[in-house]
Amino acid sequence: MSMNKPVIQKMPGDISAMKGHSNIVCLTAYTTPVAQIVDGQCDLVLVGDSVGMVLHGLDSTLGVTMQMMILHGQAVARGLTRACMVIDMPFGSYEESPAQAFRNAAQLMAETGASAVKLEGGRHMAETIAFLVQRGIPVMGHIGLTPQSVNSFGGYKVQGRGAAGEALLADAQAVADAGAFSVVLEKVPHSLGARVTQALDIPTVGIGAGDACDGQILVVDDMLGLFTAFKPKFVKRFGTLGADAATAVAMYAQAVRDGSFPAAEHSFKDEVS
Ligand code: KIV
């Protein structure tokens, strides 16, 4: 008989309960192997719509579809046993009405096994968040720089500076009051990240929002140094996988050209020895 304890996957309520106790570690993932790598270290794994830019070469997240999210969500679910799995609602799948949001959130959860959805927006999305939460769908909010609104913002700019901080605080409070289990704060001044974190009962997860947030999230390809098209100021590269991969590919190409690969140990004999 195995004495191993069964592994319990974290749920949104476990993430909420971490506020004030320990910093919440979050990363994105889009594939099974990366999900397996991050699972043991992360409290929460987000299947972000950043997948469109990171893996599909899109200019923004606006072209990401339900179908893409479902395929990547299914792949990530196969690699997770411990971390809470959250999936992004893509642009156009939730803004029209609470009923549209429920239909698409339910499909994302049913077809991927994610335990929560994330959607972008503050006060104007509060009714939708409450509608989902009241019907059994845990919601993670996302305010500050919400990339799906990049065209309205006129670029990926810092949000909530100066007087705009009050509006952002009101957005955060509305998302929390609507029942979200946590909220992502993206690209806001450090002092505002601290204020919002202090004001809310639910955890804040920062990305470019300073160290006072209850947790941090990064796009996994950014922090691994795998996505190198550009590097936002808030990204720290903890690895050099992009450069390492380029070196490995150059070594492979050289070995094929000079005939040193495949060697005898990579080849098969006629007879089994
Ligand atoms: O899509 C994404 O990866 C995100 C995180 C960066 C918060 O929304």
PDB file of C-alpha atoms and ligand atoms in Angstrom:
ATOM      1  CA  MET A   1       0.000   0.000   0.000  1.00  0.00           C
ATOM      2  CA  SER A   2       1.396   3.405  -0.936  1.00  0.00           C
ATOM      3  CA  MET A   3       1.908   5.831   1.946  1.00  0.00           C
ATOM      4  CA  ASN A   4       2.010   8.752  -0.485  1.00  0.00           C
ATOM      5  CA  LYS A   5      -0.575  11.383   0.309  1.00  0.00           C
ATOM      6  CA  PRO A   6      -2.882  12.121  -2.627  1.00  0.00           C
ATOM      7  CA  VAL A   7      -1.989  15.348  -4.372  1.00  0.00           C
ATOM      8  CA  ILE A   8      -4.680  17.966  -3.925  1.00  0.00           C
ATOM      9  CA  GLN A   9      -4.936  20.547  -6.669  1.00  0.00           C
ATOM     10  CA  LYS A  10      -5.350  24.106  -5.367  1.00  0.00           C
ATOM     11  CA  MET A  11      -8.723  25.742  -5.928  1.00  0.00           C
ATOM     12  CA  PRO A  12      -9.602  29.449  -6.194  1.00  0.00           C
ATOM     13  CA  GLY A  13     -10.633  29.500  -2.508  1.00  0.00           C
ATOM     14  CA  ASP A  14      -7.155  28.298  -1.529  1.00  0.00           C
ATOM     15  CA  ILE A  15      -5.666  31.213  -3.458  1.00  0.00           C
ATOM     16  CA  SER A  16      -7.970  33.727  -1.702  1.00  0.00           C
ATOM     17  CA  ALA A  17      -7.018  32.239   1.665  1.00  0.00           C
ATOM     18  CA  MET A  18      -3.312  32.932   1.014  1.00  0.00           C
ATOM     19  CA  LYS A  19      -3.792  36.714   1.380  1.00  0.00           C
ATOM     20  CA  GLY A  20      -1.741  37.952   4.303  1.00  0.00           C
ATOM     21  CA  HIS A  21      -0.034  34.582   4.764  1.00  0.00           C
ATOM     22  CA  SER A  22       2.349  33.965   1.883  1.00  0.00           C
ATOM     23  CA  ASN A  23       3.197  35.516  -1.449  1.00  0.00           C
ATOM     24  CA  ILE A  24       1.242  33.866  -4.259  1.00  0.00           C
ATOM     25  CA  VAL A  25       3.436  32.485  -7.052  1.00  0.00           C
ATOM     26  CA  CYS A  26       1.822  32.539 -10.494  1.00  0.00           C
ATOM     27  CA  LEU A  27       3.019  31.956 -14.056  1.00  0.00           C
ATOM     28  CA  THR A  28       1.376  31.453 -17.402  1.00  0.00           C
ATOM     29  CA  ALA A  29       1.596  28.168 -19.328  1.00  0.00           C
ATOM     30  CA  TYR A  30       0.285  27.142 -22.735  1.00  0.00           C
ATOM     31  CA  THR A  31       1.580  23.596 -23.254  1.00  0.00           C
ATOM     32  CA  THR A  32       1.767  20.305 -21.338  1.00  0.00           C
ATOM     33  CA  PRO A  33       5.574  20.202 -20.855  1.00  0.00           C
ATOM     34  CA  VAL A  34       5.747  23.760 -19.538  1.00  0.00           C
ATOM     35  CA  ALA A  35       2.739  23.114 -17.274  1.00  0.00           C
ATOM     36  CA  GLN A  36       4.610  20.096 -15.851  1.00  0.00           C
ATOM     37  CA  ILE A  37       7.696  22.233 -15.189  1.00  0.00           C
ATOM     38  CA  VAL A  38       5.855  25.060 -13.405  1.00  0.00           C
ATOM     39  CA  ASP A  39       3.285  22.930 -11.553  1.00  0.00           C
ATOM     40  CA  GLY A  40       5.407  22.048  -8.522  1.00  0.00           C
ATOM     41  CA  GLN A  41       6.523  25.655  -7.935  1.00  0.00           C
ATOM     42  CA  CYS A  42       3.391  27.676  -8.651  1.00  0.00           C
ATOM     43  CA  ASP A  43       0.221  28.237  -6.654  1.00  0.00           C
ATOM     44  CA  LEU A  44      -1.683  29.336  -9.743  1.00  0.00           C
ATOM     45  CA  VAL A  45      -1.112  28.719 -13.449  1.00  0.00           C
ATOM     46  CA  LEU A  46      -2.848  30.951 -15.973  1.00  0.00           C
ATOM     47  CA  VAL A  47      -3.570  29.877 -19.521  1.00  0.00           C
ATOM     48  CA  GLY A  48      -3.208  33.476 -20.644  1.00  0.00           C
ATOM     49  CA  ASP A  49      -4.435  34.933 -23.891  1.00  0.00           C
ATOM     50  CA  SER A  50      -0.833  36.148 -24.162  1.00  0.00           C
ATOM     51  CA  VAL A  51      -0.553  32.774 -25.950  1.00  0.00           C
ATOM     52  CA  GLY A  52      -1.548  34.648 -29.097  1.00  0.00           C
ATOM     53  CA  MET A  53       1.546  36.869 -28.990  1.00  0.00           C
ATOM     54  CA  VAL A  54       3.953  34.407 -27.401  1.00  0.00           C
ATOM     55  CA  LEU A  55       3.206  31.214 -29.356  1.00  0.00           C
ATOM     56  CA  HIS A  56       1.202  32.300 -32.397  1.00  0.00           C
ATOM     57  CA  GLY A  57       3.104  35.453 -33.426  1.00  0.00           C
ATOM     58  CA  LEU A  58       0.086  37.788 -33.182  1.00  0.00           C
ATOM     59  CA  ASP A  59       0.661  41.538 -32.659  1.00  0.00           C
ATOM     60  CA  SER A  60      -1.810  41.701 -29.760  1.00  0.00           C
ATOM     61  CA  THR A  61      -4.195  39.447 -27.838  1.00  0.00           C
ATOM     62  CA  LEU A  62      -7.186  40.632 -29.875  1.00  0.00           C
ATOM     63  CA  GLY A  63      -7.001  37.793 -32.410  1.00  0.00           C
ATOM     64  CA  VAL A  64      -7.113  35.028 -29.814  1.00  0.00           C
ATOM     65  CA  THR A  65     -10.171  32.778 -30.181  1.00  0.00           C
ATOM     66  CA  MET A  66     -12.180  30.467 -27.920  1.00  0.00           C
ATOM     67  CA  GLN A  67     -10.836  27.539 -29.953  1.00  0.00           C
ATOM     68  CA  MET A  68      -7.212  28.541 -29.279  1.00  0.00           C
ATOM     69  CA  MET A  69      -7.913  28.936 -25.555  1.00  0.00           C
ATOM     70  CA  ILE A  70      -9.618  25.544 -25.382  1.00  0.00           C
ATOM     71  CA  LEU A  71      -6.773  23.716 -27.168  1.00  0.00           C
ATOM     72  CA  HIS A  72      -4.079  25.323 -25.000  1.00  0.00           C
ATOM     73  CA  GLY A  73      -6.228  24.917 -21.870  1.00  0.00           C
ATOM     74  CA  GLN A  74      -6.574  21.178 -22.520  1.00  0.00           C
ATOM     75  CA  ALA A  75      -2.812  20.881 -23.029  1.00  0.00           C
ATOM     76  CA  VAL A  76      -2.054  22.729 -19.774  1.00  0.00           C
ATOM     77  CA  ALA A  77      -4.605  20.686 -17.798  1.00  0.00           C
ATOM     78  CA  ARG A  78      -2.726  17.497 -18.777  1.00  0.00           C
ATOM     79  CA  GLY A  79       0.408  18.869 -17.117  1.00  0.00           C
ATOM     80  CA  LEU A  80      -1.043  20.153 -13.818  1.00  0.00           C
ATOM     81  CA  THR A  81      -1.695  18.220 -10.633  1.00  0.00           C
ATOM     82  CA  ARG A  82      -1.127  20.852  -7.931  1.00  0.00           C
ATOM     83  CA  ALA A  83      -1.494  24.436  -9.117  1.00  0.00           C
ATOM     84  CA  CYS A  84      -4.849  26.149  -9.445  1.00  0.00           C
ATOM     85  CA  MET A  85      -5.652  26.413 -13.165  1.00  0.00           C
ATOM     86  CA  VAL A  86      -7.203  29.646 -14.451  1.00  0.00           C
ATOM     87  CA  ILE A  87      -8.024  30.339 -18.086  1.00  0.00           C
ATOM     88  CA  ASP A  88      -8.389  33.694 -19.841  1.00  0.00           C
ATOM     89  CA  MET A  89     -11.613  34.631 -21.582  1.00  0.00           C
ATOM     90  CA  PRO A  90     -10.550  35.880 -25.027  1.00  0.00           C
ATOM     91  CA  PHE A  91     -11.512  39.266 -26.457  1.00  0.00           C
ATOM     92  CA  GLY A  92     -15.118  39.297 -27.641  1.00  0.00           C
ATOM     93  CA  SER A  93     -16.195  36.254 -25.615  1.00  0.00           C
ATOM     94  CA  TYR A  94     -17.645  38.071 -22.574  1.00  0.00           C
ATOM     95  CA  GLU A  95     -18.126  41.822 -23.076  1.00  0.00           C
ATOM     96  CA  GLU A  96     -21.518  41.726 -24.815  1.00  0.00           C
ATOM     97  CA  SER A  97     -23.643  40.507 -21.898  1.00  0.00           C
ATOM     98  CA  PRO A  98     -23.479  38.454 -18.705  1.00  0.00           C
ATOM     99  CA  ALA A  99     -25.318  35.638 -20.541  1.00  0.00           C
ATOM    100  CA  GLN A 100     -22.696  35.574 -23.321  1.00  0.00           C
ATOM    101  CA  ALA A 101     -19.950  35.547 -20.682  1.00  0.00           C
ATOM    102  CA  PHE A 102     -21.602  32.662 -18.818  1.00  0.00           C
ATOM    103  CA  ARG A 103     -22.000  30.583 -21.975  1.00  0.00           C
ATOM    104  CA  ASN A 104     -18.354  30.992 -22.965  1.00  0.00           C
ATOM    105  CA  ALA A 105     -16.933  30.681 -19.442  1.00  0.00           C
ATOM    106  CA  ALA A 106     -18.898  27.453 -18.940  1.00  0.00           C
ATOM    107  CA  GLN A 107     -17.549  26.088 -22.234  1.00  0.00           C
ATOM    108  CA  LEU A 108     -13.963  26.994 -21.315  1.00  0.00           C
ATOM    109  CA  MET A 109     -14.284  25.296 -17.937  1.00  0.00           C
ATOM    110  CA  ALA A 110     -16.169  22.220 -19.184  1.00  0.00           C
ATOM    111  CA  GLU A 111     -13.795  21.563 -22.075  1.00  0.00           C
ATOM    112  CA  THR A 112     -10.500  22.288 -20.298  1.00  0.00           C
ATOM    113  CA  GLY A 113     -11.048  21.461 -16.629  1.00  0.00           C
ATOM    114  CA  ALA A 114      -9.896  24.934 -15.512  1.00  0.00           C
ATOM    115  CA  SER A 115     -11.232  25.865 -12.094  1.00  0.00           C
ATOM    116  CA  ALA A 116     -11.714  29.574 -12.844  1.00  0.00           C
ATOM    117  CA  VAL A 117     -11.741  32.135 -15.633  1.00  0.00           C
ATOM    118  CA  LYS A 118     -10.026  35.506 -15.834  1.00  0.00           C
ATOM    119  CA  LEU A 119     -11.556  38.485 -17.577  1.00  0.00           C
ATOM    120  CA  GLU A 120     -10.441  42.078 -18.069  1.00  0.00           C
ATOM    121  CA  GLY A 121     -12.230  45.189 -16.804  1.00  0.00           C
ATOM    122  CA  GLY A 122     -13.245  47.047 -13.653  1.00  0.00           C
ATOM    123  CA  ARG A 123     -16.557  48.709 -12.763  1.00  0.00           C
ATOM    124  CA  HIS A 124     -18.094  48.111 -16.182  1.00  0.00           C
ATOM    125  CA  MET A 125     -17.532  44.345 -15.843  1.00  0.00           C
ATOM    126  CA  ALA A 126     -18.735  44.052 -12.229  1.00  0.00           C
ATOM    127  CA  GLU A 127     -22.259  42.960 -13.202  1.00  0.00           C
ATOM    128  CA  THR A 128     -20.820  40.207 -15.409  1.00  0.00           C
ATOM    129  CA  ILE A 129     -18.409  39.038 -12.717  1.00  0.00           C
ATOM    130  CA  ALA A 130     -21.262  38.807 -10.190  1.00  0.00           C
ATOM    131  CA  PHE A 131     -23.420  36.934 -12.723  1.00  0.00           C
ATOM    132  CA  LEU A 132     -20.705  34.304 -13.256  1.00  0.00           C
ATOM    133  CA  VAL A 133     -19.774  33.975  -9.582  1.00  0.00           C
ATOM    134  CA  GLN A 134     -23.425  33.525  -8.551  1.00  0.00           C
ATOM    135  CA  ARG A 135     -23.676  30.676 -11.078  1.00  0.00           C
ATOM    136  CA  GLY A 136     -20.646  28.725  -9.863  1.00  0.00           C
ATOM    137  CA  ILE A 137     -17.858  30.186 -11.983  1.00  0.00           C
ATOM    138  CA  PRO A 138     -14.945  31.567  -9.945  1.00  0.00           C
ATOM    139  CA  VAL A 139     -13.567  34.726 -11.552  1.00  0.00           C
ATOM    140  CA  MET A 140     -10.159  36.369 -11.399  1.00  0.00           C
ATOM    141  CA  GLY A 141     -10.346  40.055 -12.333  1.00  0.00           C
ATOM    142  CA  HIS A 142      -7.739  41.959 -14.330  1.00  0.00           C
ATOM    143  CA  ILE A 143      -7.403  45.749 -14.137  1.00  0.00           C
ATOM    144  CA  GLY A 144      -4.821  48.439 -14.851  1.00  0.00           C
ATOM    145  CA  LEU A 145      -3.251  47.841 -18.243  1.00  0.00           C
ATOM    146  CA  THR A 146      -5.760  45.427 -19.750  1.00  0.00           C
ATOM    147  CA  PRO A 147      -4.106  44.314 -23.019  1.00  0.00           C
ATOM    148  CA  GLN A 148      -7.403  43.606 -24.801  1.00  0.00           C
ATOM    149  CA  SER A 149      -8.060  47.400 -24.615  1.00  0.00           C
ATOM    150  CA  VAL A 150      -4.682  48.341 -26.104  1.00  0.00           C
ATOM    151  CA  ASN A 151      -6.352  50.282 -28.918  1.00  0.00           C
ATOM    152  CA  SER A 152      -8.324  52.431 -26.474  1.00  0.00           C
ATOM    153  CA  PHE A 153      -5.235  53.036 -24.335  1.00  0.00           C
ATOM    154  CA  GLY A 154      -3.148  53.929 -27.407  1.00  0.00           C
ATOM    155  CA  GLY A 155      -0.398  51.488 -26.446  1.00  0.00           C
ATOM    156  CA  TYR A 156       0.867  49.410 -23.534  1.00  0.00           C
ATOM    157  CA  LYS A 157       1.139  52.383 -21.159  1.00  0.00           C
ATOM    158  CA  VAL A 158       1.343  52.579 -17.366  1.00  0.00           C
ATOM    159  CA  GLN A 159      -2.174  53.046 -15.965  1.00  0.00           C
ATOM    160  CA  GLY A 160      -3.475  54.772 -12.837  1.00  0.00           C
ATOM    161  CA  ARG A 161      -0.865  57.510 -12.494  1.00  0.00           C
ATOM    162  CA  GLY A 162      -1.897  60.651 -10.566  1.00  0.00           C
ATOM    163  CA  ALA A 163      -5.624  61.331 -10.361  1.00  0.00           C
ATOM    164  CA  ALA A 164      -6.389  58.183 -12.416  1.00  0.00           C
ATOM    165  CA  GLY A 165      -5.384  56.185  -9.345  1.00  0.00           C
ATOM    166  CA  GLU A 166      -8.776  56.856  -7.699  1.00  0.00           C
ATOM    167  CA  ALA A 167     -10.630  55.375 -10.683  1.00  0.00           C
ATOM    168  CA  LEU A 168      -8.420  52.325 -10.619  1.00  0.00           C
ATOM    169  CA  LEU A 169      -9.037  51.878  -6.906  1.00  0.00           C
ATOM    170  CA  ALA A 170     -12.792  52.053  -7.593  1.00  0.00           C
ATOM    171  CA  ASP A 171     -12.369  49.421 -10.326  1.00  0.00           C
ATOM    172  CA  ALA A 172     -10.519  47.135  -7.935  1.00  0.00           C
ATOM    173  CA  GLN A 173     -13.187  47.540  -5.259  1.00  0.00           C
ATOM    174  CA  ALA A 174     -15.978  46.855  -7.763  1.00  0.00           C
ATOM    175  CA  VAL A 175     -14.284  43.650  -8.951  1.00  0.00           C
ATOM    176  CA  ALA A 176     -13.834  42.488  -5.360  1.00  0.00           C
ATOM    177  CA  ASP A 177     -17.408  43.424  -4.370  1.00  0.00           C
ATOM    178  CA  ALA A 178     -18.700  41.467  -7.387  1.00  0.00           C
ATOM    179  CA  GLY A 179     -17.164  38.330  -5.894  1.00  0.00           C
ATOM    180  CA  ALA A 180     -13.877  37.839  -7.768  1.00  0.00           C
ATOM    181  CA  PHE A 181     -11.512  35.540  -5.838  1.00  0.00           C
ATOM    182  CA  SER A 182      -8.459  37.617  -6.783  1.00  0.00           C
ATOM    183  CA  VAL A 183      -7.445  40.358  -9.189  1.00  0.00           C
ATOM    184  CA  VAL A 184      -4.496  40.895 -11.502  1.00  0.00           C
ATOM    185  CA  LEU A 185      -3.036  44.423 -11.376  1.00  0.00           C
ATOM    186  CA  GLU A 186      -1.026  45.136 -14.492  1.00  0.00           C
ATOM    187  CA  LYS A 187       1.451  47.974 -15.064  1.00  0.00           C
ATOM    188  CA  VAL A 188       0.424  50.441 -12.380  1.00  0.00           C
ATOM    189  CA  PRO A 189       2.667  52.537 -10.088  1.00  0.00           C
ATOM    190  CA  HIS A 190       4.100  50.685  -7.116  1.00  0.00           C
ATOM    191  CA  SER A 191       2.311  53.012  -4.641  1.00  0.00           C
ATOM    192  CA  LEU A 192      -1.063  52.275  -6.260  1.00  0.00           C
ATOM    193  CA  GLY A 193      -0.367  48.523  -6.175  1.00  0.00           C
ATOM    194  CA  ALA A 194       0.217  48.900  -2.427  1.00  0.00           C
ATOM    195  CA  ARG A 195      -2.943  50.977  -1.912  1.00  0.00           C
ATOM    196  CA  VAL A 196      -5.164  48.539  -3.805  1.00  0.00           C
ATOM    197  CA  THR A 197      -3.638  45.564  -1.996  1.00  0.00           C
ATOM    198  CA  GLN A 198      -4.285  47.231   1.350  1.00  0.00           C
ATOM    199  CA  ALA A 199      -7.862  48.157   0.452  1.00  0.00           C
ATOM    200  CA  LEU A 200      -9.054  44.781  -0.836  1.00  0.00           C
ATOM    201  CA  ASP A 201     -10.008  41.628   1.054  1.00  0.00           C
ATOM    202  CA  ILE A 202      -9.045  39.508  -1.966  1.00  0.00           C
ATOM    203  CA  PRO A 203      -5.466  38.961  -3.123  1.00  0.00           C
ATOM    204  CA  THR A 204      -3.875  41.181  -5.750  1.00  0.00           C
ATOM    205  CA  VAL A 205      -1.559  39.490  -8.224  1.00  0.00           C
ATOM    206  CA  GLY A 206       0.833  42.004  -9.718  1.00  0.00           C
ATOM    207  CA  ILE A 207       2.562  42.187 -13.069  1.00  0.00           C
ATOM    208  CA  GLY A 208       4.474  45.451 -13.094  1.00  0.00           C
ATOM    209  CA  ALA A 209       2.578  46.603  -9.994  1.00  0.00           C
ATOM    210  CA  GLY A 210       5.350  46.489  -7.387  1.00  0.00           C
ATOM    211  CA  ASP A 211       6.294  44.214  -4.535  1.00  0.00           C
ATOM    212  CA  ALA A 212       3.403  45.086  -2.208  1.00  0.00           C
ATOM    213  CA  CYS A 213       0.950  42.912  -4.157  1.00  0.00           C
ATOM    214  CA  ASP A 214      -0.151  39.640  -2.573  1.00  0.00           C
ATOM    215  CA  GLY A 215       1.347  37.672  -5.460  1.00  0.00           C
ATOM    216  CA  GLN A 216       3.217  38.040  -8.729  1.00  0.00           C
ATOM    217  CA  ILE A 217       2.665  36.717 -12.223  1.00  0.00           C
ATOM    218  CA  LEU A 218       4.861  36.756 -15.327  1.00  0.00           C
ATOM    219  CA  VAL A 219       4.460  35.350 -18.795  1.00  0.00           C
ATOM    220  CA  VAL A 220       6.518  32.162 -18.589  1.00  0.00           C
ATOM    221  CA  ASP A 221       8.256  32.641 -21.953  1.00  0.00           C
ATOM    222  CA  ASP A 222       9.326  36.145 -20.835  1.00  0.00           C
ATOM    223  CA  MET A 223      10.885  35.001 -17.567  1.00  0.00           C
ATOM    224  CA  LEU A 224      12.599  32.037 -19.230  1.00  0.00           C
ATOM    225  CA  GLY A 225      14.151  34.346 -21.832  1.00  0.00           C
ATOM    226  CA  LEU A 226      12.399  32.383 -24.566  1.00  0.00           C
ATOM    227  CA  PHE A 227      10.298  35.256 -25.910  1.00  0.00           C
ATOM    228  CA  THR A 228      12.768  37.927 -26.943  1.00  0.00           C
ATOM    229  CA  ALA A 229      10.834  40.061 -29.476  1.00  0.00           C
ATOM    230  CA  PHE A 230      10.609  42.736 -26.753  1.00  0.00           C
ATOM    231  CA  LYS A 231      11.026  42.966 -22.971  1.00  0.00           C
ATOM    232  CA  PRO A 232       8.689  45.105 -20.870  1.00  0.00           C
ATOM    233  CA  LYS A 233      10.427  46.899 -17.951  1.00  0.00           C
ATOM    234  CA  PHE A 234       8.571  44.729 -15.426  1.00  0.00           C
ATOM    235  CA  VAL A 235       9.992  41.488 -16.824  1.00  0.00           C
ATOM    236  CA  LYS A 236      13.025  39.896 -15.229  1.00  0.00           C
ATOM    237  CA  ARG A 237      14.610  37.144 -17.295  1.00  0.00           C
ATOM    238  CA  PHE A 238      15.489  34.288 -14.968  1.00  0.00           C
ATOM    239  CA  GLY A 239      16.814  32.160 -17.860  1.00  0.00           C
ATOM    240  CA  THR A 240      18.294  32.438 -21.347  1.00  0.00           C
ATOM    241  CA  LEU A 241      16.343  29.694 -23.115  1.00  0.00           C
ATOM    242  CA  GLY A 242      15.955  31.654 -26.364  1.00  0.00           C
ATOM    243  CA  ALA A 243      19.717  32.171 -26.689  1.00  0.00           C
ATOM    244  CA  ASP A 244      20.399  28.580 -25.547  1.00  0.00           C
ATOM    245  CA  ALA A 245      17.989  27.251 -28.183  1.00  0.00           C
ATOM    246  CA  ALA A 246      19.606  29.341 -30.927  1.00  0.00           C
ATOM    247  CA  THR A 247      23.043  27.984 -29.934  1.00  0.00           C
ATOM    248  CA  ALA A 248      21.754  24.393 -29.905  1.00  0.00           C
ATOM    249  CA  VAL A 249      20.143  24.776 -33.335  1.00  0.00           C
ATOM    250  CA  ALA A 250      23.364  26.263 -34.750  1.00  0.00           C
ATOM    251  CA  MET A 251      25.357  23.310 -33.311  1.00  0.00           C
ATOM    252  CA  TYR A 252      22.878  20.837 -34.842  1.00  0.00           C
ATOM    253  CA  ALA A 253      23.058  22.535 -38.251  1.00  0.00           C
ATOM    254  CA  GLN A 254      26.860  22.502 -38.149  1.00  0.00           C
ATOM    255  CA  ALA A 255      26.928  18.809 -37.137  1.00  0.00           C
ATOM    256  CA  VAL A 256      24.583  17.819 -39.989  1.00  0.00           C
ATOM    257  CA  ARG A 257      26.598  19.848 -42.489  1.00  0.00           C
ATOM    258  CA  ASP A 258      29.963  18.472 -41.408  1.00  0.00           C
ATOM    259  CA  GLY A 259      28.613  14.897 -41.099  1.00  0.00           C
ATOM    260  CA  SER A 260      29.389  14.498 -37.370  1.00  0.00           C
ATOM    261  CA  PHE A 261      25.687  13.852 -36.655  1.00  0.00           C
ATOM    262  CA  PRO A 262      24.302  11.208 -36.588  1.00  0.00           C
ATOM    263  CA  ALA A 263      27.187   9.276 -35.032  1.00  0.00           C
ATOM    264  CA  ALA A 264      27.349   5.506 -34.623  1.00  0.00           C
ATOM    265  CA  GLU A 265      25.474   5.651 -31.299  1.00  0.00           C
ATOM    266  CA  HIS A 266      22.479   7.291 -32.998  1.00  0.00           C
ATOM    267  CA  SER A 267      22.275   4.598 -35.714  1.00  0.00           C
ATOM    268  CA  PHE A 268      20.840   1.069 -35.787  1.00  0.00           C
ATOM    269  CA  LYS A 269      22.603  -2.152 -36.744  1.00  0.00           C
ATOM    270  CA  ASP A 270      21.054  -4.889 -38.901  1.00  0.00           C
ATOM    271  CA  GLU A 271      21.168  -7.314 -35.983  1.00  0.00           C
ATOM    272  CA  VAL A 272      19.873  -6.739 -32.432  1.00  0.00           C
ATOM    273  CA  SER A 273      23.047  -7.115 -30.287  1.00  0.00           C
TER     274      SER A 273
HETATM  275  O1  KIV B   1      -2.541  36.765 -20.823  1.00  0.00           O
HETATM  276  C1  KIV B   1      -1.739  36.826 -19.877  1.00  0.00           C
HETATM  277  O2  KIV B   1      -0.677  36.194 -19.901  1.00  0.00           O
HETATM  278  C2  KIV B   1      -2.084  37.652 -18.721  1.00  0.00           C
HETATM  279  C3  KIV B   1      -1.073  37.797 -17.636  1.00  0.00           C
HETATM  280  C4  KIV B   1       0.163  38.374 -18.079  1.00  0.00           C
HETATM  281  C5  KIV B   1      -1.628  38.470 -16.446  1.00  0.00           C
HETATM  282  O3  KIV B   1      -3.146  38.167 -18.673  1.00  0.00           O
END
